[in-house]
Tab-separated table of C-alpha atoms and ligand atoms in Angstrom:
chain	number	residue	atom	x	y	z
A	1	MET	CA	56.905	96.510	93.009
A	2	GLU	CA	56.787	96.825	96.734
A	3	PRO	CA	55.132	100.079	97.898
A	4	LYS	CA	57.355	102.577	99.301
A	5	ARG	CA	57.538	102.825	103.112
A	6	ASP	CA	56.451	106.118	104.641
A	7	TYR	CA	59.527	108.496	104.896
A	8	TYR	CA	58.794	109.433	108.454
A	9	GLU	CA	58.594	105.764	109.473
A	10	VAL	CA	61.885	105.171	107.603
A	11	LEU	CA	63.726	107.811	109.733
A	12	GLU	CA	61.593	106.957	112.706
A	13	VAL	CA	60.639	110.650	113.296
A	14	PRO	CA	57.210	112.185	114.105
A	15	ARG	CA	55.397	113.942	111.301
A	16	ASP	CA	55.955	117.295	112.870
A	17	ALA	CA	59.602	116.694	113.493
A	18	ASP	CA	61.887	119.753	112.808
A	19	ALA	CA	64.750	119.936	110.496
A	20	LYS	CA	67.285	119.398	113.167
A	21	THR	CA	65.619	116.178	114.380
A	22	ILE	CA	65.246	114.838	110.930
A	23	LYS	CA	68.859	115.458	110.115
A	24	ARG	CA	70.131	113.786	113.459
A	25	ALA	CA	67.830	110.764	112.843
A	26	PHE	CA	69.196	110.523	109.270
A	27	LEU	CA	72.761	110.588	110.407
A	28	LYS	CA	72.179	108.095	113.160
A	29	LYS	CA	70.753	105.665	110.643
A	30	ALA	CA	73.268	106.345	108.029
A	31	ARG	CA	76.054	105.535	110.450
A	32	THR	CA	74.768	102.017	110.923
A	33	LEU	CA	73.476	101.279	107.512
A	34	HIS	CA	76.311	102.637	105.388
A	35	PRO	CA	77.567	99.808	103.206
A	36	ASP	CA	81.047	100.471	104.588
A	37	VAL	CA	80.130	99.557	108.052
A	38	ASN	CA	77.241	97.215	107.631
A	39	ASP	CA	77.746	93.851	105.974
A	40	ALA	CA	74.054	92.881	106.052
A	41	PRO	CA	72.845	91.930	102.597
A	42	ASP	CA	70.053	94.591	102.710
A	43	ALA	CA	72.171	97.284	104.151
A	44	GLU	CA	72.687	99.049	100.848
A	45	GLU	CA	68.915	98.913	100.082
A	46	ARG	CA	68.044	100.228	103.504
A	47	PHE	CA	70.782	102.899	103.282
A	48	LYS	CA	69.306	104.098	99.885
A	49	GLU	CA	65.979	104.101	101.541
A	50	VAL	CA	67.101	106.287	104.373
A	51	ASN	CA	68.913	108.534	101.979
A	52	GLU	CA	65.915	108.996	99.887
A	53	ALA	CA	63.816	109.809	102.987
A	54	TYR	CA	66.189	112.417	104.051
A	55	THR	CA	66.558	113.836	100.488
A	56	VAL	CA	62.906	114.504	100.509
A	57	LEU	CA	62.257	115.475	104.205
A	58	SER	CA	65.158	117.914	104.338
A	59	ASP	CA	63.892	119.845	101.449
A	60	ASP	CA	60.908	122.133	102.476
A	61	GLN	CA	59.249	122.089	99.119
A	62	LYS	CA	59.528	118.421	98.643
A	63	ARG	CA	58.532	117.717	102.182
A	64	ALA	CA	55.463	119.809	101.773
A	65	ASN	CA	54.484	118.026	98.591
A	66	TYR	CA	55.119	114.702	100.169
A	67	ASP	CA	52.923	115.672	103.156
A	68	ARG	CA	50.111	116.972	101.023
A	69	TYR	CA	50.156	114.630	98.046
A	70	GLY	CA	52.219	111.710	99.140
A	71	ASP	CA	54.668	112.588	96.430
A	72	PRO	CA	57.703	114.962	96.624
A	73	ASN	CA	57.115	116.183	93.274
A	74	GLY	CA	53.604	117.336	93.836
A	75	PRO	CA	50.361	116.188	92.298
A	76	ALA	CA	51.984	115.808	88.780
A	77	GLY	CA	55.149	114.253	89.845
A	78	PHE	CA	56.597	111.365	88.008
A	79	GLY	CA	58.171	108.898	90.299
A	80	SER	CA	60.485	109.998	92.978
A	81	ASP	CA	63.243	112.453	93.111
A	82	TYR	CA	65.568	109.630	93.986
A	83	VAL	CA	69.103	110.479	94.409
A	84	ASP	CA	71.492	107.659	93.777
A	85	VAL	CA	73.956	106.933	96.484
A	86	SER	CA	76.894	107.282	94.130
A	87	ASP	CA	75.715	110.794	93.235
A	88	ILE	CA	75.762	111.743	96.885
A	89	PHE	CA	79.272	110.470	97.274
A	90	GLY	CA	80.106	112.372	94.081
A	91	GLY	CA	79.937	115.491	96.163
A	92	GLY	CA	78.146	118.749	95.373
A	93	GLY	CA	76.771	120.689	98.273
A	94	PHE	CA	76.163	117.811	100.643
A	95	GLY	CA	79.181	115.441	100.292
A	96	PHE	CA	78.992	112.270	102.275
A	97	GLY	CA	82.667	112.571	103.099
A	98	ASP	CA	81.782	115.658	105.003
A	99	ILE	CA	79.252	114.055	106.999
A	100	PHE	CA	81.558	111.250	107.938
A	101	ASP	CA	84.247	113.748	108.634
A	102	SER	CA	82.350	115.488	111.215
A	103	PHE	CA	80.689	112.287	112.468
A	104	PHE	CA	83.932	110.402	112.977
A	105	GLY	CA	86.049	113.089	114.248
A	106	GLY	CA	87.417	114.481	111.003
A	107	MET	CA	89.248	111.341	110.070
A	108	GLY	CA	87.436	110.857	106.884
A	109	GLY	CA	89.596	109.923	103.812
A	110	ARG	CA	88.155	112.378	101.472
A	111	GLY	CA	90.103	115.460	100.835
A	112	SER	CA	92.055	115.024	104.023
A	113	GLY	CA	95.148	113.622	102.405
A	114	GLY	CA	95.957	109.934	102.568
A	115	GLN	CA	93.007	109.133	100.432
A	116	ALA	CA	94.190	105.653	99.511
A	117	GLN	CA	96.710	103.384	101.087
A	118	ARG	CA	100.196	103.731	99.976
A	119	THR	CA	100.753	101.448	97.055
A	120	ARG	CA	104.560	101.748	96.362
A	121	GLY	CA	106.541	98.555	97.173
A	122	ARG	CA	108.458	98.535	100.434
A	123	ASP	CA	112.238	98.496	100.750
A	124	MET	CA	113.828	95.224	101.578
A	125	GLY	CA	116.882	94.553	103.341
A	126	ILE	CA	119.465	91.799	102.661
A	127	ARG	CA	122.870	90.970	104.151
A	128	LEU	CA	125.939	90.200	102.042
A	129	THR	CA	129.148	88.806	103.479
A	130	VAL	CA	132.535	89.326	101.588
A	131	THR	CA	135.940	88.383	102.444
A	132	LEU	CA	138.545	91.015	103.400
A	133	GLU	CA	140.302	90.283	100.113
A	134	GLU	CA	137.057	90.920	98.152
A	135	ALA	CA	136.462	94.143	100.188
A	136	ALA	CA	139.903	95.217	99.228
A	137	ALA	CA	139.631	94.607	95.541
A	138	GLY	CA	135.978	95.284	95.126
A	139	CYS	CA	133.790	92.607	93.706
A	140	THR	CA	130.527	91.752	92.050
A	141	LYS	CA	128.353	89.402	94.000
A	142	THR	CA	125.068	87.761	92.988
A	143	VAL	CA	122.525	87.655	95.611
A	144	ALA	CA	119.352	85.539	95.573
A	145	TYR	CA	116.276	86.571	97.564
A	146	THR	CA	112.523	86.319	97.489
A	147	ARG	CA	110.388	89.300	96.908
A	148	LEU	CA	107.099	90.287	95.632
A	149	ALA	CA	107.875	90.901	92.024
A	150	PRO	CA	105.912	92.389	89.217
A	151	CYS	CA	103.490	89.783	87.990
A	152	GLU	CA	104.781	88.440	84.716
A	153	ASP	CA	101.399	87.317	83.377
A	154	CYS	CA	99.817	90.795	83.576
A	155	GLY	CA	102.925	92.892	83.357
A	156	GLY	CA	102.079	94.240	86.805
A	157	SER	CA	98.798	95.709	85.989
A	158	GLY	CA	96.822	93.278	87.935
A	159	ALA	CA	94.227	93.100	85.187
A	160	ALA	CA	93.416	90.054	83.127
A	161	GLU	CA	92.914	90.769	79.320
A	162	GLY	CA	90.119	93.226	78.943
A	163	GLY	CA	89.985	93.847	82.700
A	164	GLN	CA	89.604	97.467	83.947
A	165	LEU	CA	89.971	99.529	87.121
A	166	ARG	CA	86.786	100.846	88.554
A	167	THR	CA	85.873	102.574	91.792
A	168	CYS	CA	85.533	100.262	94.679
A	169	GLU	CA	81.970	99.794	95.702
A	170	ARG	CA	82.725	98.995	99.364
A	171	CYS	CA	84.507	102.294	100.088
A	172	HIS	CA	83.251	104.300	97.046
A	173	GLY	CA	86.828	105.088	96.175
A	174	THR	CA	87.888	106.606	99.474
A	175	GLY	CA	90.042	103.576	100.326
A	176	ARG	CA	88.883	103.666	103.897
A	177	VAL	CA	85.960	102.041	105.822
A	178	VAL	CA	84.615	102.713	109.190
A	179	GLU	CA	84.144	99.833	111.622
A	180	VAL	CA	81.351	100.322	114.202
A	181	GLN	CA	81.509	98.109	117.147
A	182	ARG	CA	79.088	97.973	120.003
A	183	THR	CA	80.809	97.950	123.360
A	184	ILE	CA	79.811	98.498	126.897
A	185	PHE	CA	80.898	102.037	126.379
A	186	GLY	CA	78.531	102.500	123.419
A	187	GLN	CA	79.430	102.405	119.750
A	188	MET	CA	83.043	102.741	118.799
A	189	GLN	CA	84.123	103.700	115.369
A	190	THR	CA	87.535	103.028	113.950
A	191	GLN	CA	88.819	103.692	110.465
A	192	GLY	CA	90.863	101.364	108.454
A	193	PRO	CA	91.848	100.511	104.888
A	194	CYS	CA	89.002	99.038	102.976
A	195	PRO	CA	89.456	95.317	102.725
A	196	ALA	CA	87.719	95.040	99.307
A	197	CYS	CA	90.303	97.228	97.539
A	198	ASN	CA	93.227	97.140	99.989
A	199	GLY	CA	92.743	100.836	100.591
A	200	GLN	CA	93.307	101.737	96.999
A	201	GLY	CA	89.762	102.912	96.262
A	202	GLN	CA	89.785	100.968	93.079
A	203	VAL	CA	89.312	97.330	92.063
A	204	ILE	CA	89.818	95.461	88.951
A	205	ASP	CA	86.717	93.920	87.373
A	206	HIS	CA	88.698	91.120	85.734
A	207	PRO	CA	91.701	90.541	87.906
A	208	CYS	CA	94.734	88.596	86.666
A	209	GLU	CA	94.397	85.011	87.974
A	210	THR	CA	98.041	84.683	88.679
A	211	CYS	CA	98.380	87.532	91.068
A	212	GLY	CA	94.728	87.943	92.065
A	213	GLY	CA	94.818	91.552	90.830
A	214	GLN	CA	97.727	92.627	92.906
A	215	GLY	CA	100.102	92.891	89.948
A	216	ARG	CA	102.811	91.149	91.846
A	217	THR	CA	103.652	87.630	92.858
A	218	PRO	CA	106.237	86.051	95.140
A	219	SER	CA	109.384	85.449	93.120
A	220	ARG	CA	112.869	84.190	93.635
A	221	GLU	CA	115.149	86.836	92.257
A	222	LYS	CA	118.850	87.214	91.596
A	223	VAL	CA	120.574	90.531	91.527
A	224	GLU	CA	124.070	91.493	90.985
A	225	VAL	CA	125.560	93.648	93.730
A	226	GLU	CA	128.660	95.836	92.847
A	227	VAL	CA	130.625	95.881	96.034
A	228	PRO	CA	133.112	98.821	95.874
A	229	ALA	CA	136.795	98.490	96.886
A	230	GLY	CA	137.428	99.477	100.478
A	231	VAL	CA	133.907	98.717	101.760
A	232	HIS	CA	133.481	98.681	105.431
A	233	SER	CA	131.296	96.296	107.538
A	234	GLY	CA	127.839	97.819	108.050
A	235	GLN	CA	127.871	100.032	104.968
A	236	THR	CA	124.762	99.648	102.832
A	237	LEU	CA	124.314	99.624	99.036
A	238	THR	CA	120.910	100.583	97.669
A	239	ILE	CA	119.654	98.999	94.499
A	240	GLU	CA	116.645	100.908	93.265
A	241	GLY	CA	113.682	98.908	92.084
A	242	LYS	CA	114.742	95.668	93.372
A	243	GLY	CA	112.563	95.665	96.621
A	244	GLU	CA	109.016	94.766	96.925
A	245	ALA	CA	106.921	95.537	93.806
A	246	GLY	CA	104.176	98.085	94.206
A	247	LEU	CA	100.557	97.206	93.864
A	248	ARG	CA	99.341	97.171	90.260
A	249	GLY	CA	102.428	98.493	88.677
A	250	ASP	CA	103.297	101.170	91.202
A	251	ALA	CA	106.951	101.731	91.950
A	252	CYS	CA	109.100	99.020	93.418
A	253	GLY	CA	110.845	99.665	96.663
A	254	SER	CA	114.718	99.371	96.934
A	255	LEU	CA	116.903	96.578	97.841
A	256	VAL	CA	119.250	97.591	100.655
A	257	VAL	CA	122.222	95.434	100.832
A	258	SER	CA	124.049	95.480	104.179
A	259	VAL	CA	127.613	94.502	103.638
A	260	GLU	CA	129.522	92.417	106.240
A	261	VAL	CA	133.245	92.038	105.767
A	262	ALA	CA	134.338	88.690	107.282
A	263	GLU	CA	137.408	88.552	109.505
A	264	SER	CA	140.534	87.445	107.935
A	265	GLU	CA	143.130	84.936	109.110
A	266	ARG	CA	146.020	86.980	107.928
A	267	PHE	CA	145.111	90.665	108.619
A	268	GLU	CA	143.194	92.578	111.164
A	269	ARG	CA	141.609	95.680	109.740
A	270	GLN	CA	141.642	98.831	111.748
A	271	GLY	CA	140.068	101.569	109.658
A	272	ASP	CA	141.878	101.348	106.345
A	273	ASP	CA	145.040	99.891	107.803
A	274	LEU	CA	145.828	96.256	107.843
A	275	TYR	CA	147.733	94.667	110.768
A	276	CYS	CA	149.613	91.453	110.399
A	277	THR	CA	152.608	89.804	112.125
A	278	VAL	CA	156.000	89.092	110.703
A	279	THR	CA	158.375	86.706	112.495
A	280	VAL	CA	162.069	87.202	112.365
A	281	ASP	CA	164.790	85.438	114.332
A	282	ALA	CA	166.651	87.297	117.210
A	283	LEU	CA	169.897	87.588	115.101
A	284	GLN	CA	168.023	89.187	112.243
A	285	ALA	CA	166.245	91.487	114.701
A	286	ILE	CA	169.756	92.559	115.926
A	287	VAL	CA	171.153	93.475	112.492
A	288	GLY	CA	167.934	94.253	110.655
A	289	THR	CA	166.288	92.427	107.766
A	290	THR	CA	163.830	92.465	105.064
A	291	VAL	CA	160.714	90.325	105.053
A	292	THR	CA	158.370	89.830	102.140
A	293	VAL	CA	154.733	89.070	102.929
A	294	ASP	CA	151.610	88.472	100.742
A	295	GLY	CA	149.531	91.572	100.480
A	296	ILE	CA	145.761	91.894	100.612
A	297	LEU	CA	145.490	92.121	96.878
A	298	GLU	CA	145.810	89.064	94.652
A	299	GLY	CA	149.556	88.514	93.736
A	300	GLU	CA	150.679	91.462	95.750
A	301	ARG	CA	154.033	91.245	97.482
A	302	VAL	CA	154.785	93.629	100.224
A	303	THR	CA	158.357	94.273	101.442
A	304	VAL	CA	158.722	94.939	105.170
A	305	ARG	CA	161.964	96.442	106.300
A	306	VAL	CA	162.714	95.394	109.816
A	307	PRO	CA	165.237	97.892	111.244
A	308	ALA	CA	168.347	96.831	113.110
A	309	GLY	CA	167.680	96.517	116.843
A	310	CYS	CA	163.978	95.768	116.176
A	311	GLN	CA	162.130	94.959	119.491
A	312	PHE	CA	159.441	92.351	119.966
A	313	GLY	CA	156.131	93.816	119.094
A	314	GLN	CA	157.561	96.762	117.233
A	315	ARG	CA	155.467	97.959	114.419
A	316	VAL	CA	156.745	98.506	110.932
A	317	VAL	CA	154.497	100.606	108.774
A	318	VAL	CA	154.388	100.124	105.070
A	319	GLU	CA	152.350	103.007	103.640
A	320	GLY	CA	150.017	102.529	100.738
A	321	CYS	CA	149.709	98.743	101.230
A	322	GLY	CA	146.578	98.659	103.377
A	323	MET	CA	142.922	98.764	102.382
A	324	PRO	CA	141.903	101.033	99.523
A	325	ARG	CA	140.200	104.080	100.844
A	326	MET	CA	136.616	103.962	99.478
A	327	GLY	CA	136.151	106.034	96.350
A	328	MET	CA	139.843	107.028	96.417
A	329	VAL	CA	143.109	105.905	94.765
A	330	ALA	CA	144.882	106.124	98.121
A	331	ARG	CA	145.225	103.151	100.406
A	332	GLY	CA	145.832	102.747	104.111
A	333	SER	CA	148.960	101.246	105.646
A	334	LEU	CA	150.092	97.649	106.146
A	335	VAL	CA	151.269	97.477	109.703
A	336	ALA	CA	153.665	94.622	110.452
A	337	VAL	CA	153.937	93.636	114.055
A	338	VAL	CA	157.416	92.078	114.559
A	339	GLN	CA	157.600	88.805	116.346
A	340	ILE	CA	161.025	87.520	117.392
A	341	GLU	CA	162.051	84.034	117.588
A	342	THR	CA	165.270	82.845	119.009
A	343	PRO	CA	167.078	80.456	116.532
A	344	ARG	CA	167.685	76.949	117.754
A	345	ASP	CA	169.479	75.668	114.961
A	346	LEU	CA	172.831	77.433	115.240
A	347	THR	CA	175.859	75.327	114.580
A	348	ALA	CA	178.578	75.015	117.171
A	349	SER	CA	180.807	77.425	115.394
A	350	GLN	CA	178.030	80.000	115.057
A	351	LEU	CA	177.136	79.533	118.635
A	352	ASP	CA	180.865	80.189	119.457
A	353	ALA	CA	180.735	83.366	117.548
A	354	VAL	CA	177.791	84.621	119.272
A	355	SER	CA	179.325	83.665	122.689
A	356	ALA	CA	182.406	85.614	121.792
A	357	ILE	CA	180.226	88.668	121.218
A	358	VAL	CA	178.391	88.160	124.346
A	359	SER	CA	181.527	87.772	126.505
A	360	ALA	CA	183.044	90.820	124.791
A	361	ARG	CA	179.981	92.707	125.989
A	362	GLY	CA	180.891	91.524	129.529
A	363	GLY	CA	178.492	88.626	129.892
A	364	GLU	CA	179.412	84.932	130.588
A	365	GLY	CA	179.120	83.965	126.934
A	366	THR	CA	180.804	80.612	126.983
A	367	ALA	CA	179.191	78.169	124.767
A	368	GLU	CA	178.636	74.839	126.518
A	369	LYS	CA	180.663	72.160	125.029
A	370	ASP	CA	178.515	69.246	126.084
A	371	LEU	CA	175.738	70.132	123.577
A	372	GLU	CA	172.631	68.180	123.379
A	373	PRO	CA	172.205	66.283	120.182
A	374	GLU	CA	169.743	68.847	118.941
A	375	GLY	CA	172.397	71.568	119.452
A	376	PHE	CA	170.432	73.276	122.226
A	377	SER	CA	172.464	75.514	124.377
A	378	ALA	CA	171.542	76.631	127.795
A	379	ALA	CA	171.941	80.191	126.681
A	380	ALA	CA	169.620	79.621	123.727
A	381	GLU	CA	167.182	77.866	125.919
A	382	ASN	CA	167.114	80.679	128.365
A	383	ALA	CA	166.620	83.089	125.691
A	384	ALA	CA	163.834	81.098	124.179
A	385	GLU	CA	162.203	80.899	127.730
A	386	HIS	CA	162.674	84.579	128.013
A	387	PHE	CA	160.848	85.272	124.843
A	388	ALA	CA	158.151	82.798	125.742
A	389	HIS	CA	157.745	84.691	128.923
A	390	GLU	CA	157.597	87.941	126.929
A	391	ARG	CA	154.984	86.558	124.731
A	392	TRP	CA	152.978	85.353	127.647
A	393	HIS	CA	152.867	88.847	129.003
A	394	ALA	CA	152.275	90.442	125.624
A	395	PRO	CA	148.841	91.710	125.078
A	396	LYS	CA	146.552	88.937	123.659
A	397	ASN	CA	146.268	90.818	120.516
A	398	PRO	CA	149.426	92.605	119.740
A	399	PHE	CA	147.587	94.700	116.985
A	400	LYS	CA	145.450	96.603	119.463
A	401	GLY	CA	146.609	99.916	120.840
A	402	ASP	CA	148.385	102.810	119.269
A	403	ARG	CA	150.659	102.435	116.325
A	404	ARG	CA	154.452	102.770	117.196
B	501	LIG	ZN1	99.087	89.290	87.443
B	502	LIG	ZN1	87.441	99.921	98.719
């Protein structure tokens, strides 16, 4: 067995050094030799040596015995009063955490909260697009995504058969290590999660081979998402436990599904109201008519009552036929924006009848007798042009703006 080095040599202090000097020397060495910050293969041995030297030289009686007999326990001593490193970390009077706290600006992990890194799985976000019809009726959608899921081979524990959790040797269970770098400004210390245990403070002695001890593996998952009727774009649905799995069986995060409602060809949604166009011919607009349109729900037929004298772009509101209001029985309105087309297929006698009305109202109103083969009349053509003109000047989207 190699003879012990002299304690004063170990700490590099003179034999008459006072307690303050000894302590300072110890801390200085401990800071560079601590297994957390020093990767050298002999770092731990040297740290133990420094620790032992300090344990003796910081105790007046032991120091006196050592000075006089070369043994801290006096002439009849048996071996050294060696204190194991782990015992020191175990606390009691002179806890190492305290030293590092004061040494590194009070950022030590021990007792200062945040002892180990968070191990709960993170929340995950996913986007789901539904049609307006699906949003109206509500639907169940299956979404597929990849997440870190609990490991199937170890049930999420991270341990192989017979494996056990034990305190991480690198960080001694604190989950944090101190990095010391030499820079032109001197030594810089930064704290970070312990790489050996991922900041957990514990490692598994026989880790599961599938997940490497994490208790989770990448996995393609499918989950059913219940989309409520009346959902709006941008709303989120949270599914607990379907996000990233936690480390070694800790809780999974949530899956946050962000719903996107696709635009519809037939309807434009404004809040819970649905806007659509209905087209009637000019004569129907004059006398009023009823138009039936397909509603947003499957098989739904909505009756739109176009009033007599209806104008181009007029809005006819059918209450209770819009989108369902989320979580309620009530529905918004269906708003039919009336488009007017001039009929071009009137027979000669029908045209005469209209002309008679027009002349009775004081206009020219004489149906041209030399009708084109298609039956176009100058009057009808003018009217068609007029409406085309109207359309041209109508807002690009007749749904926008206030209702009625
Ligand atoms: Zn596993
Ligand atoms: Zn560790």
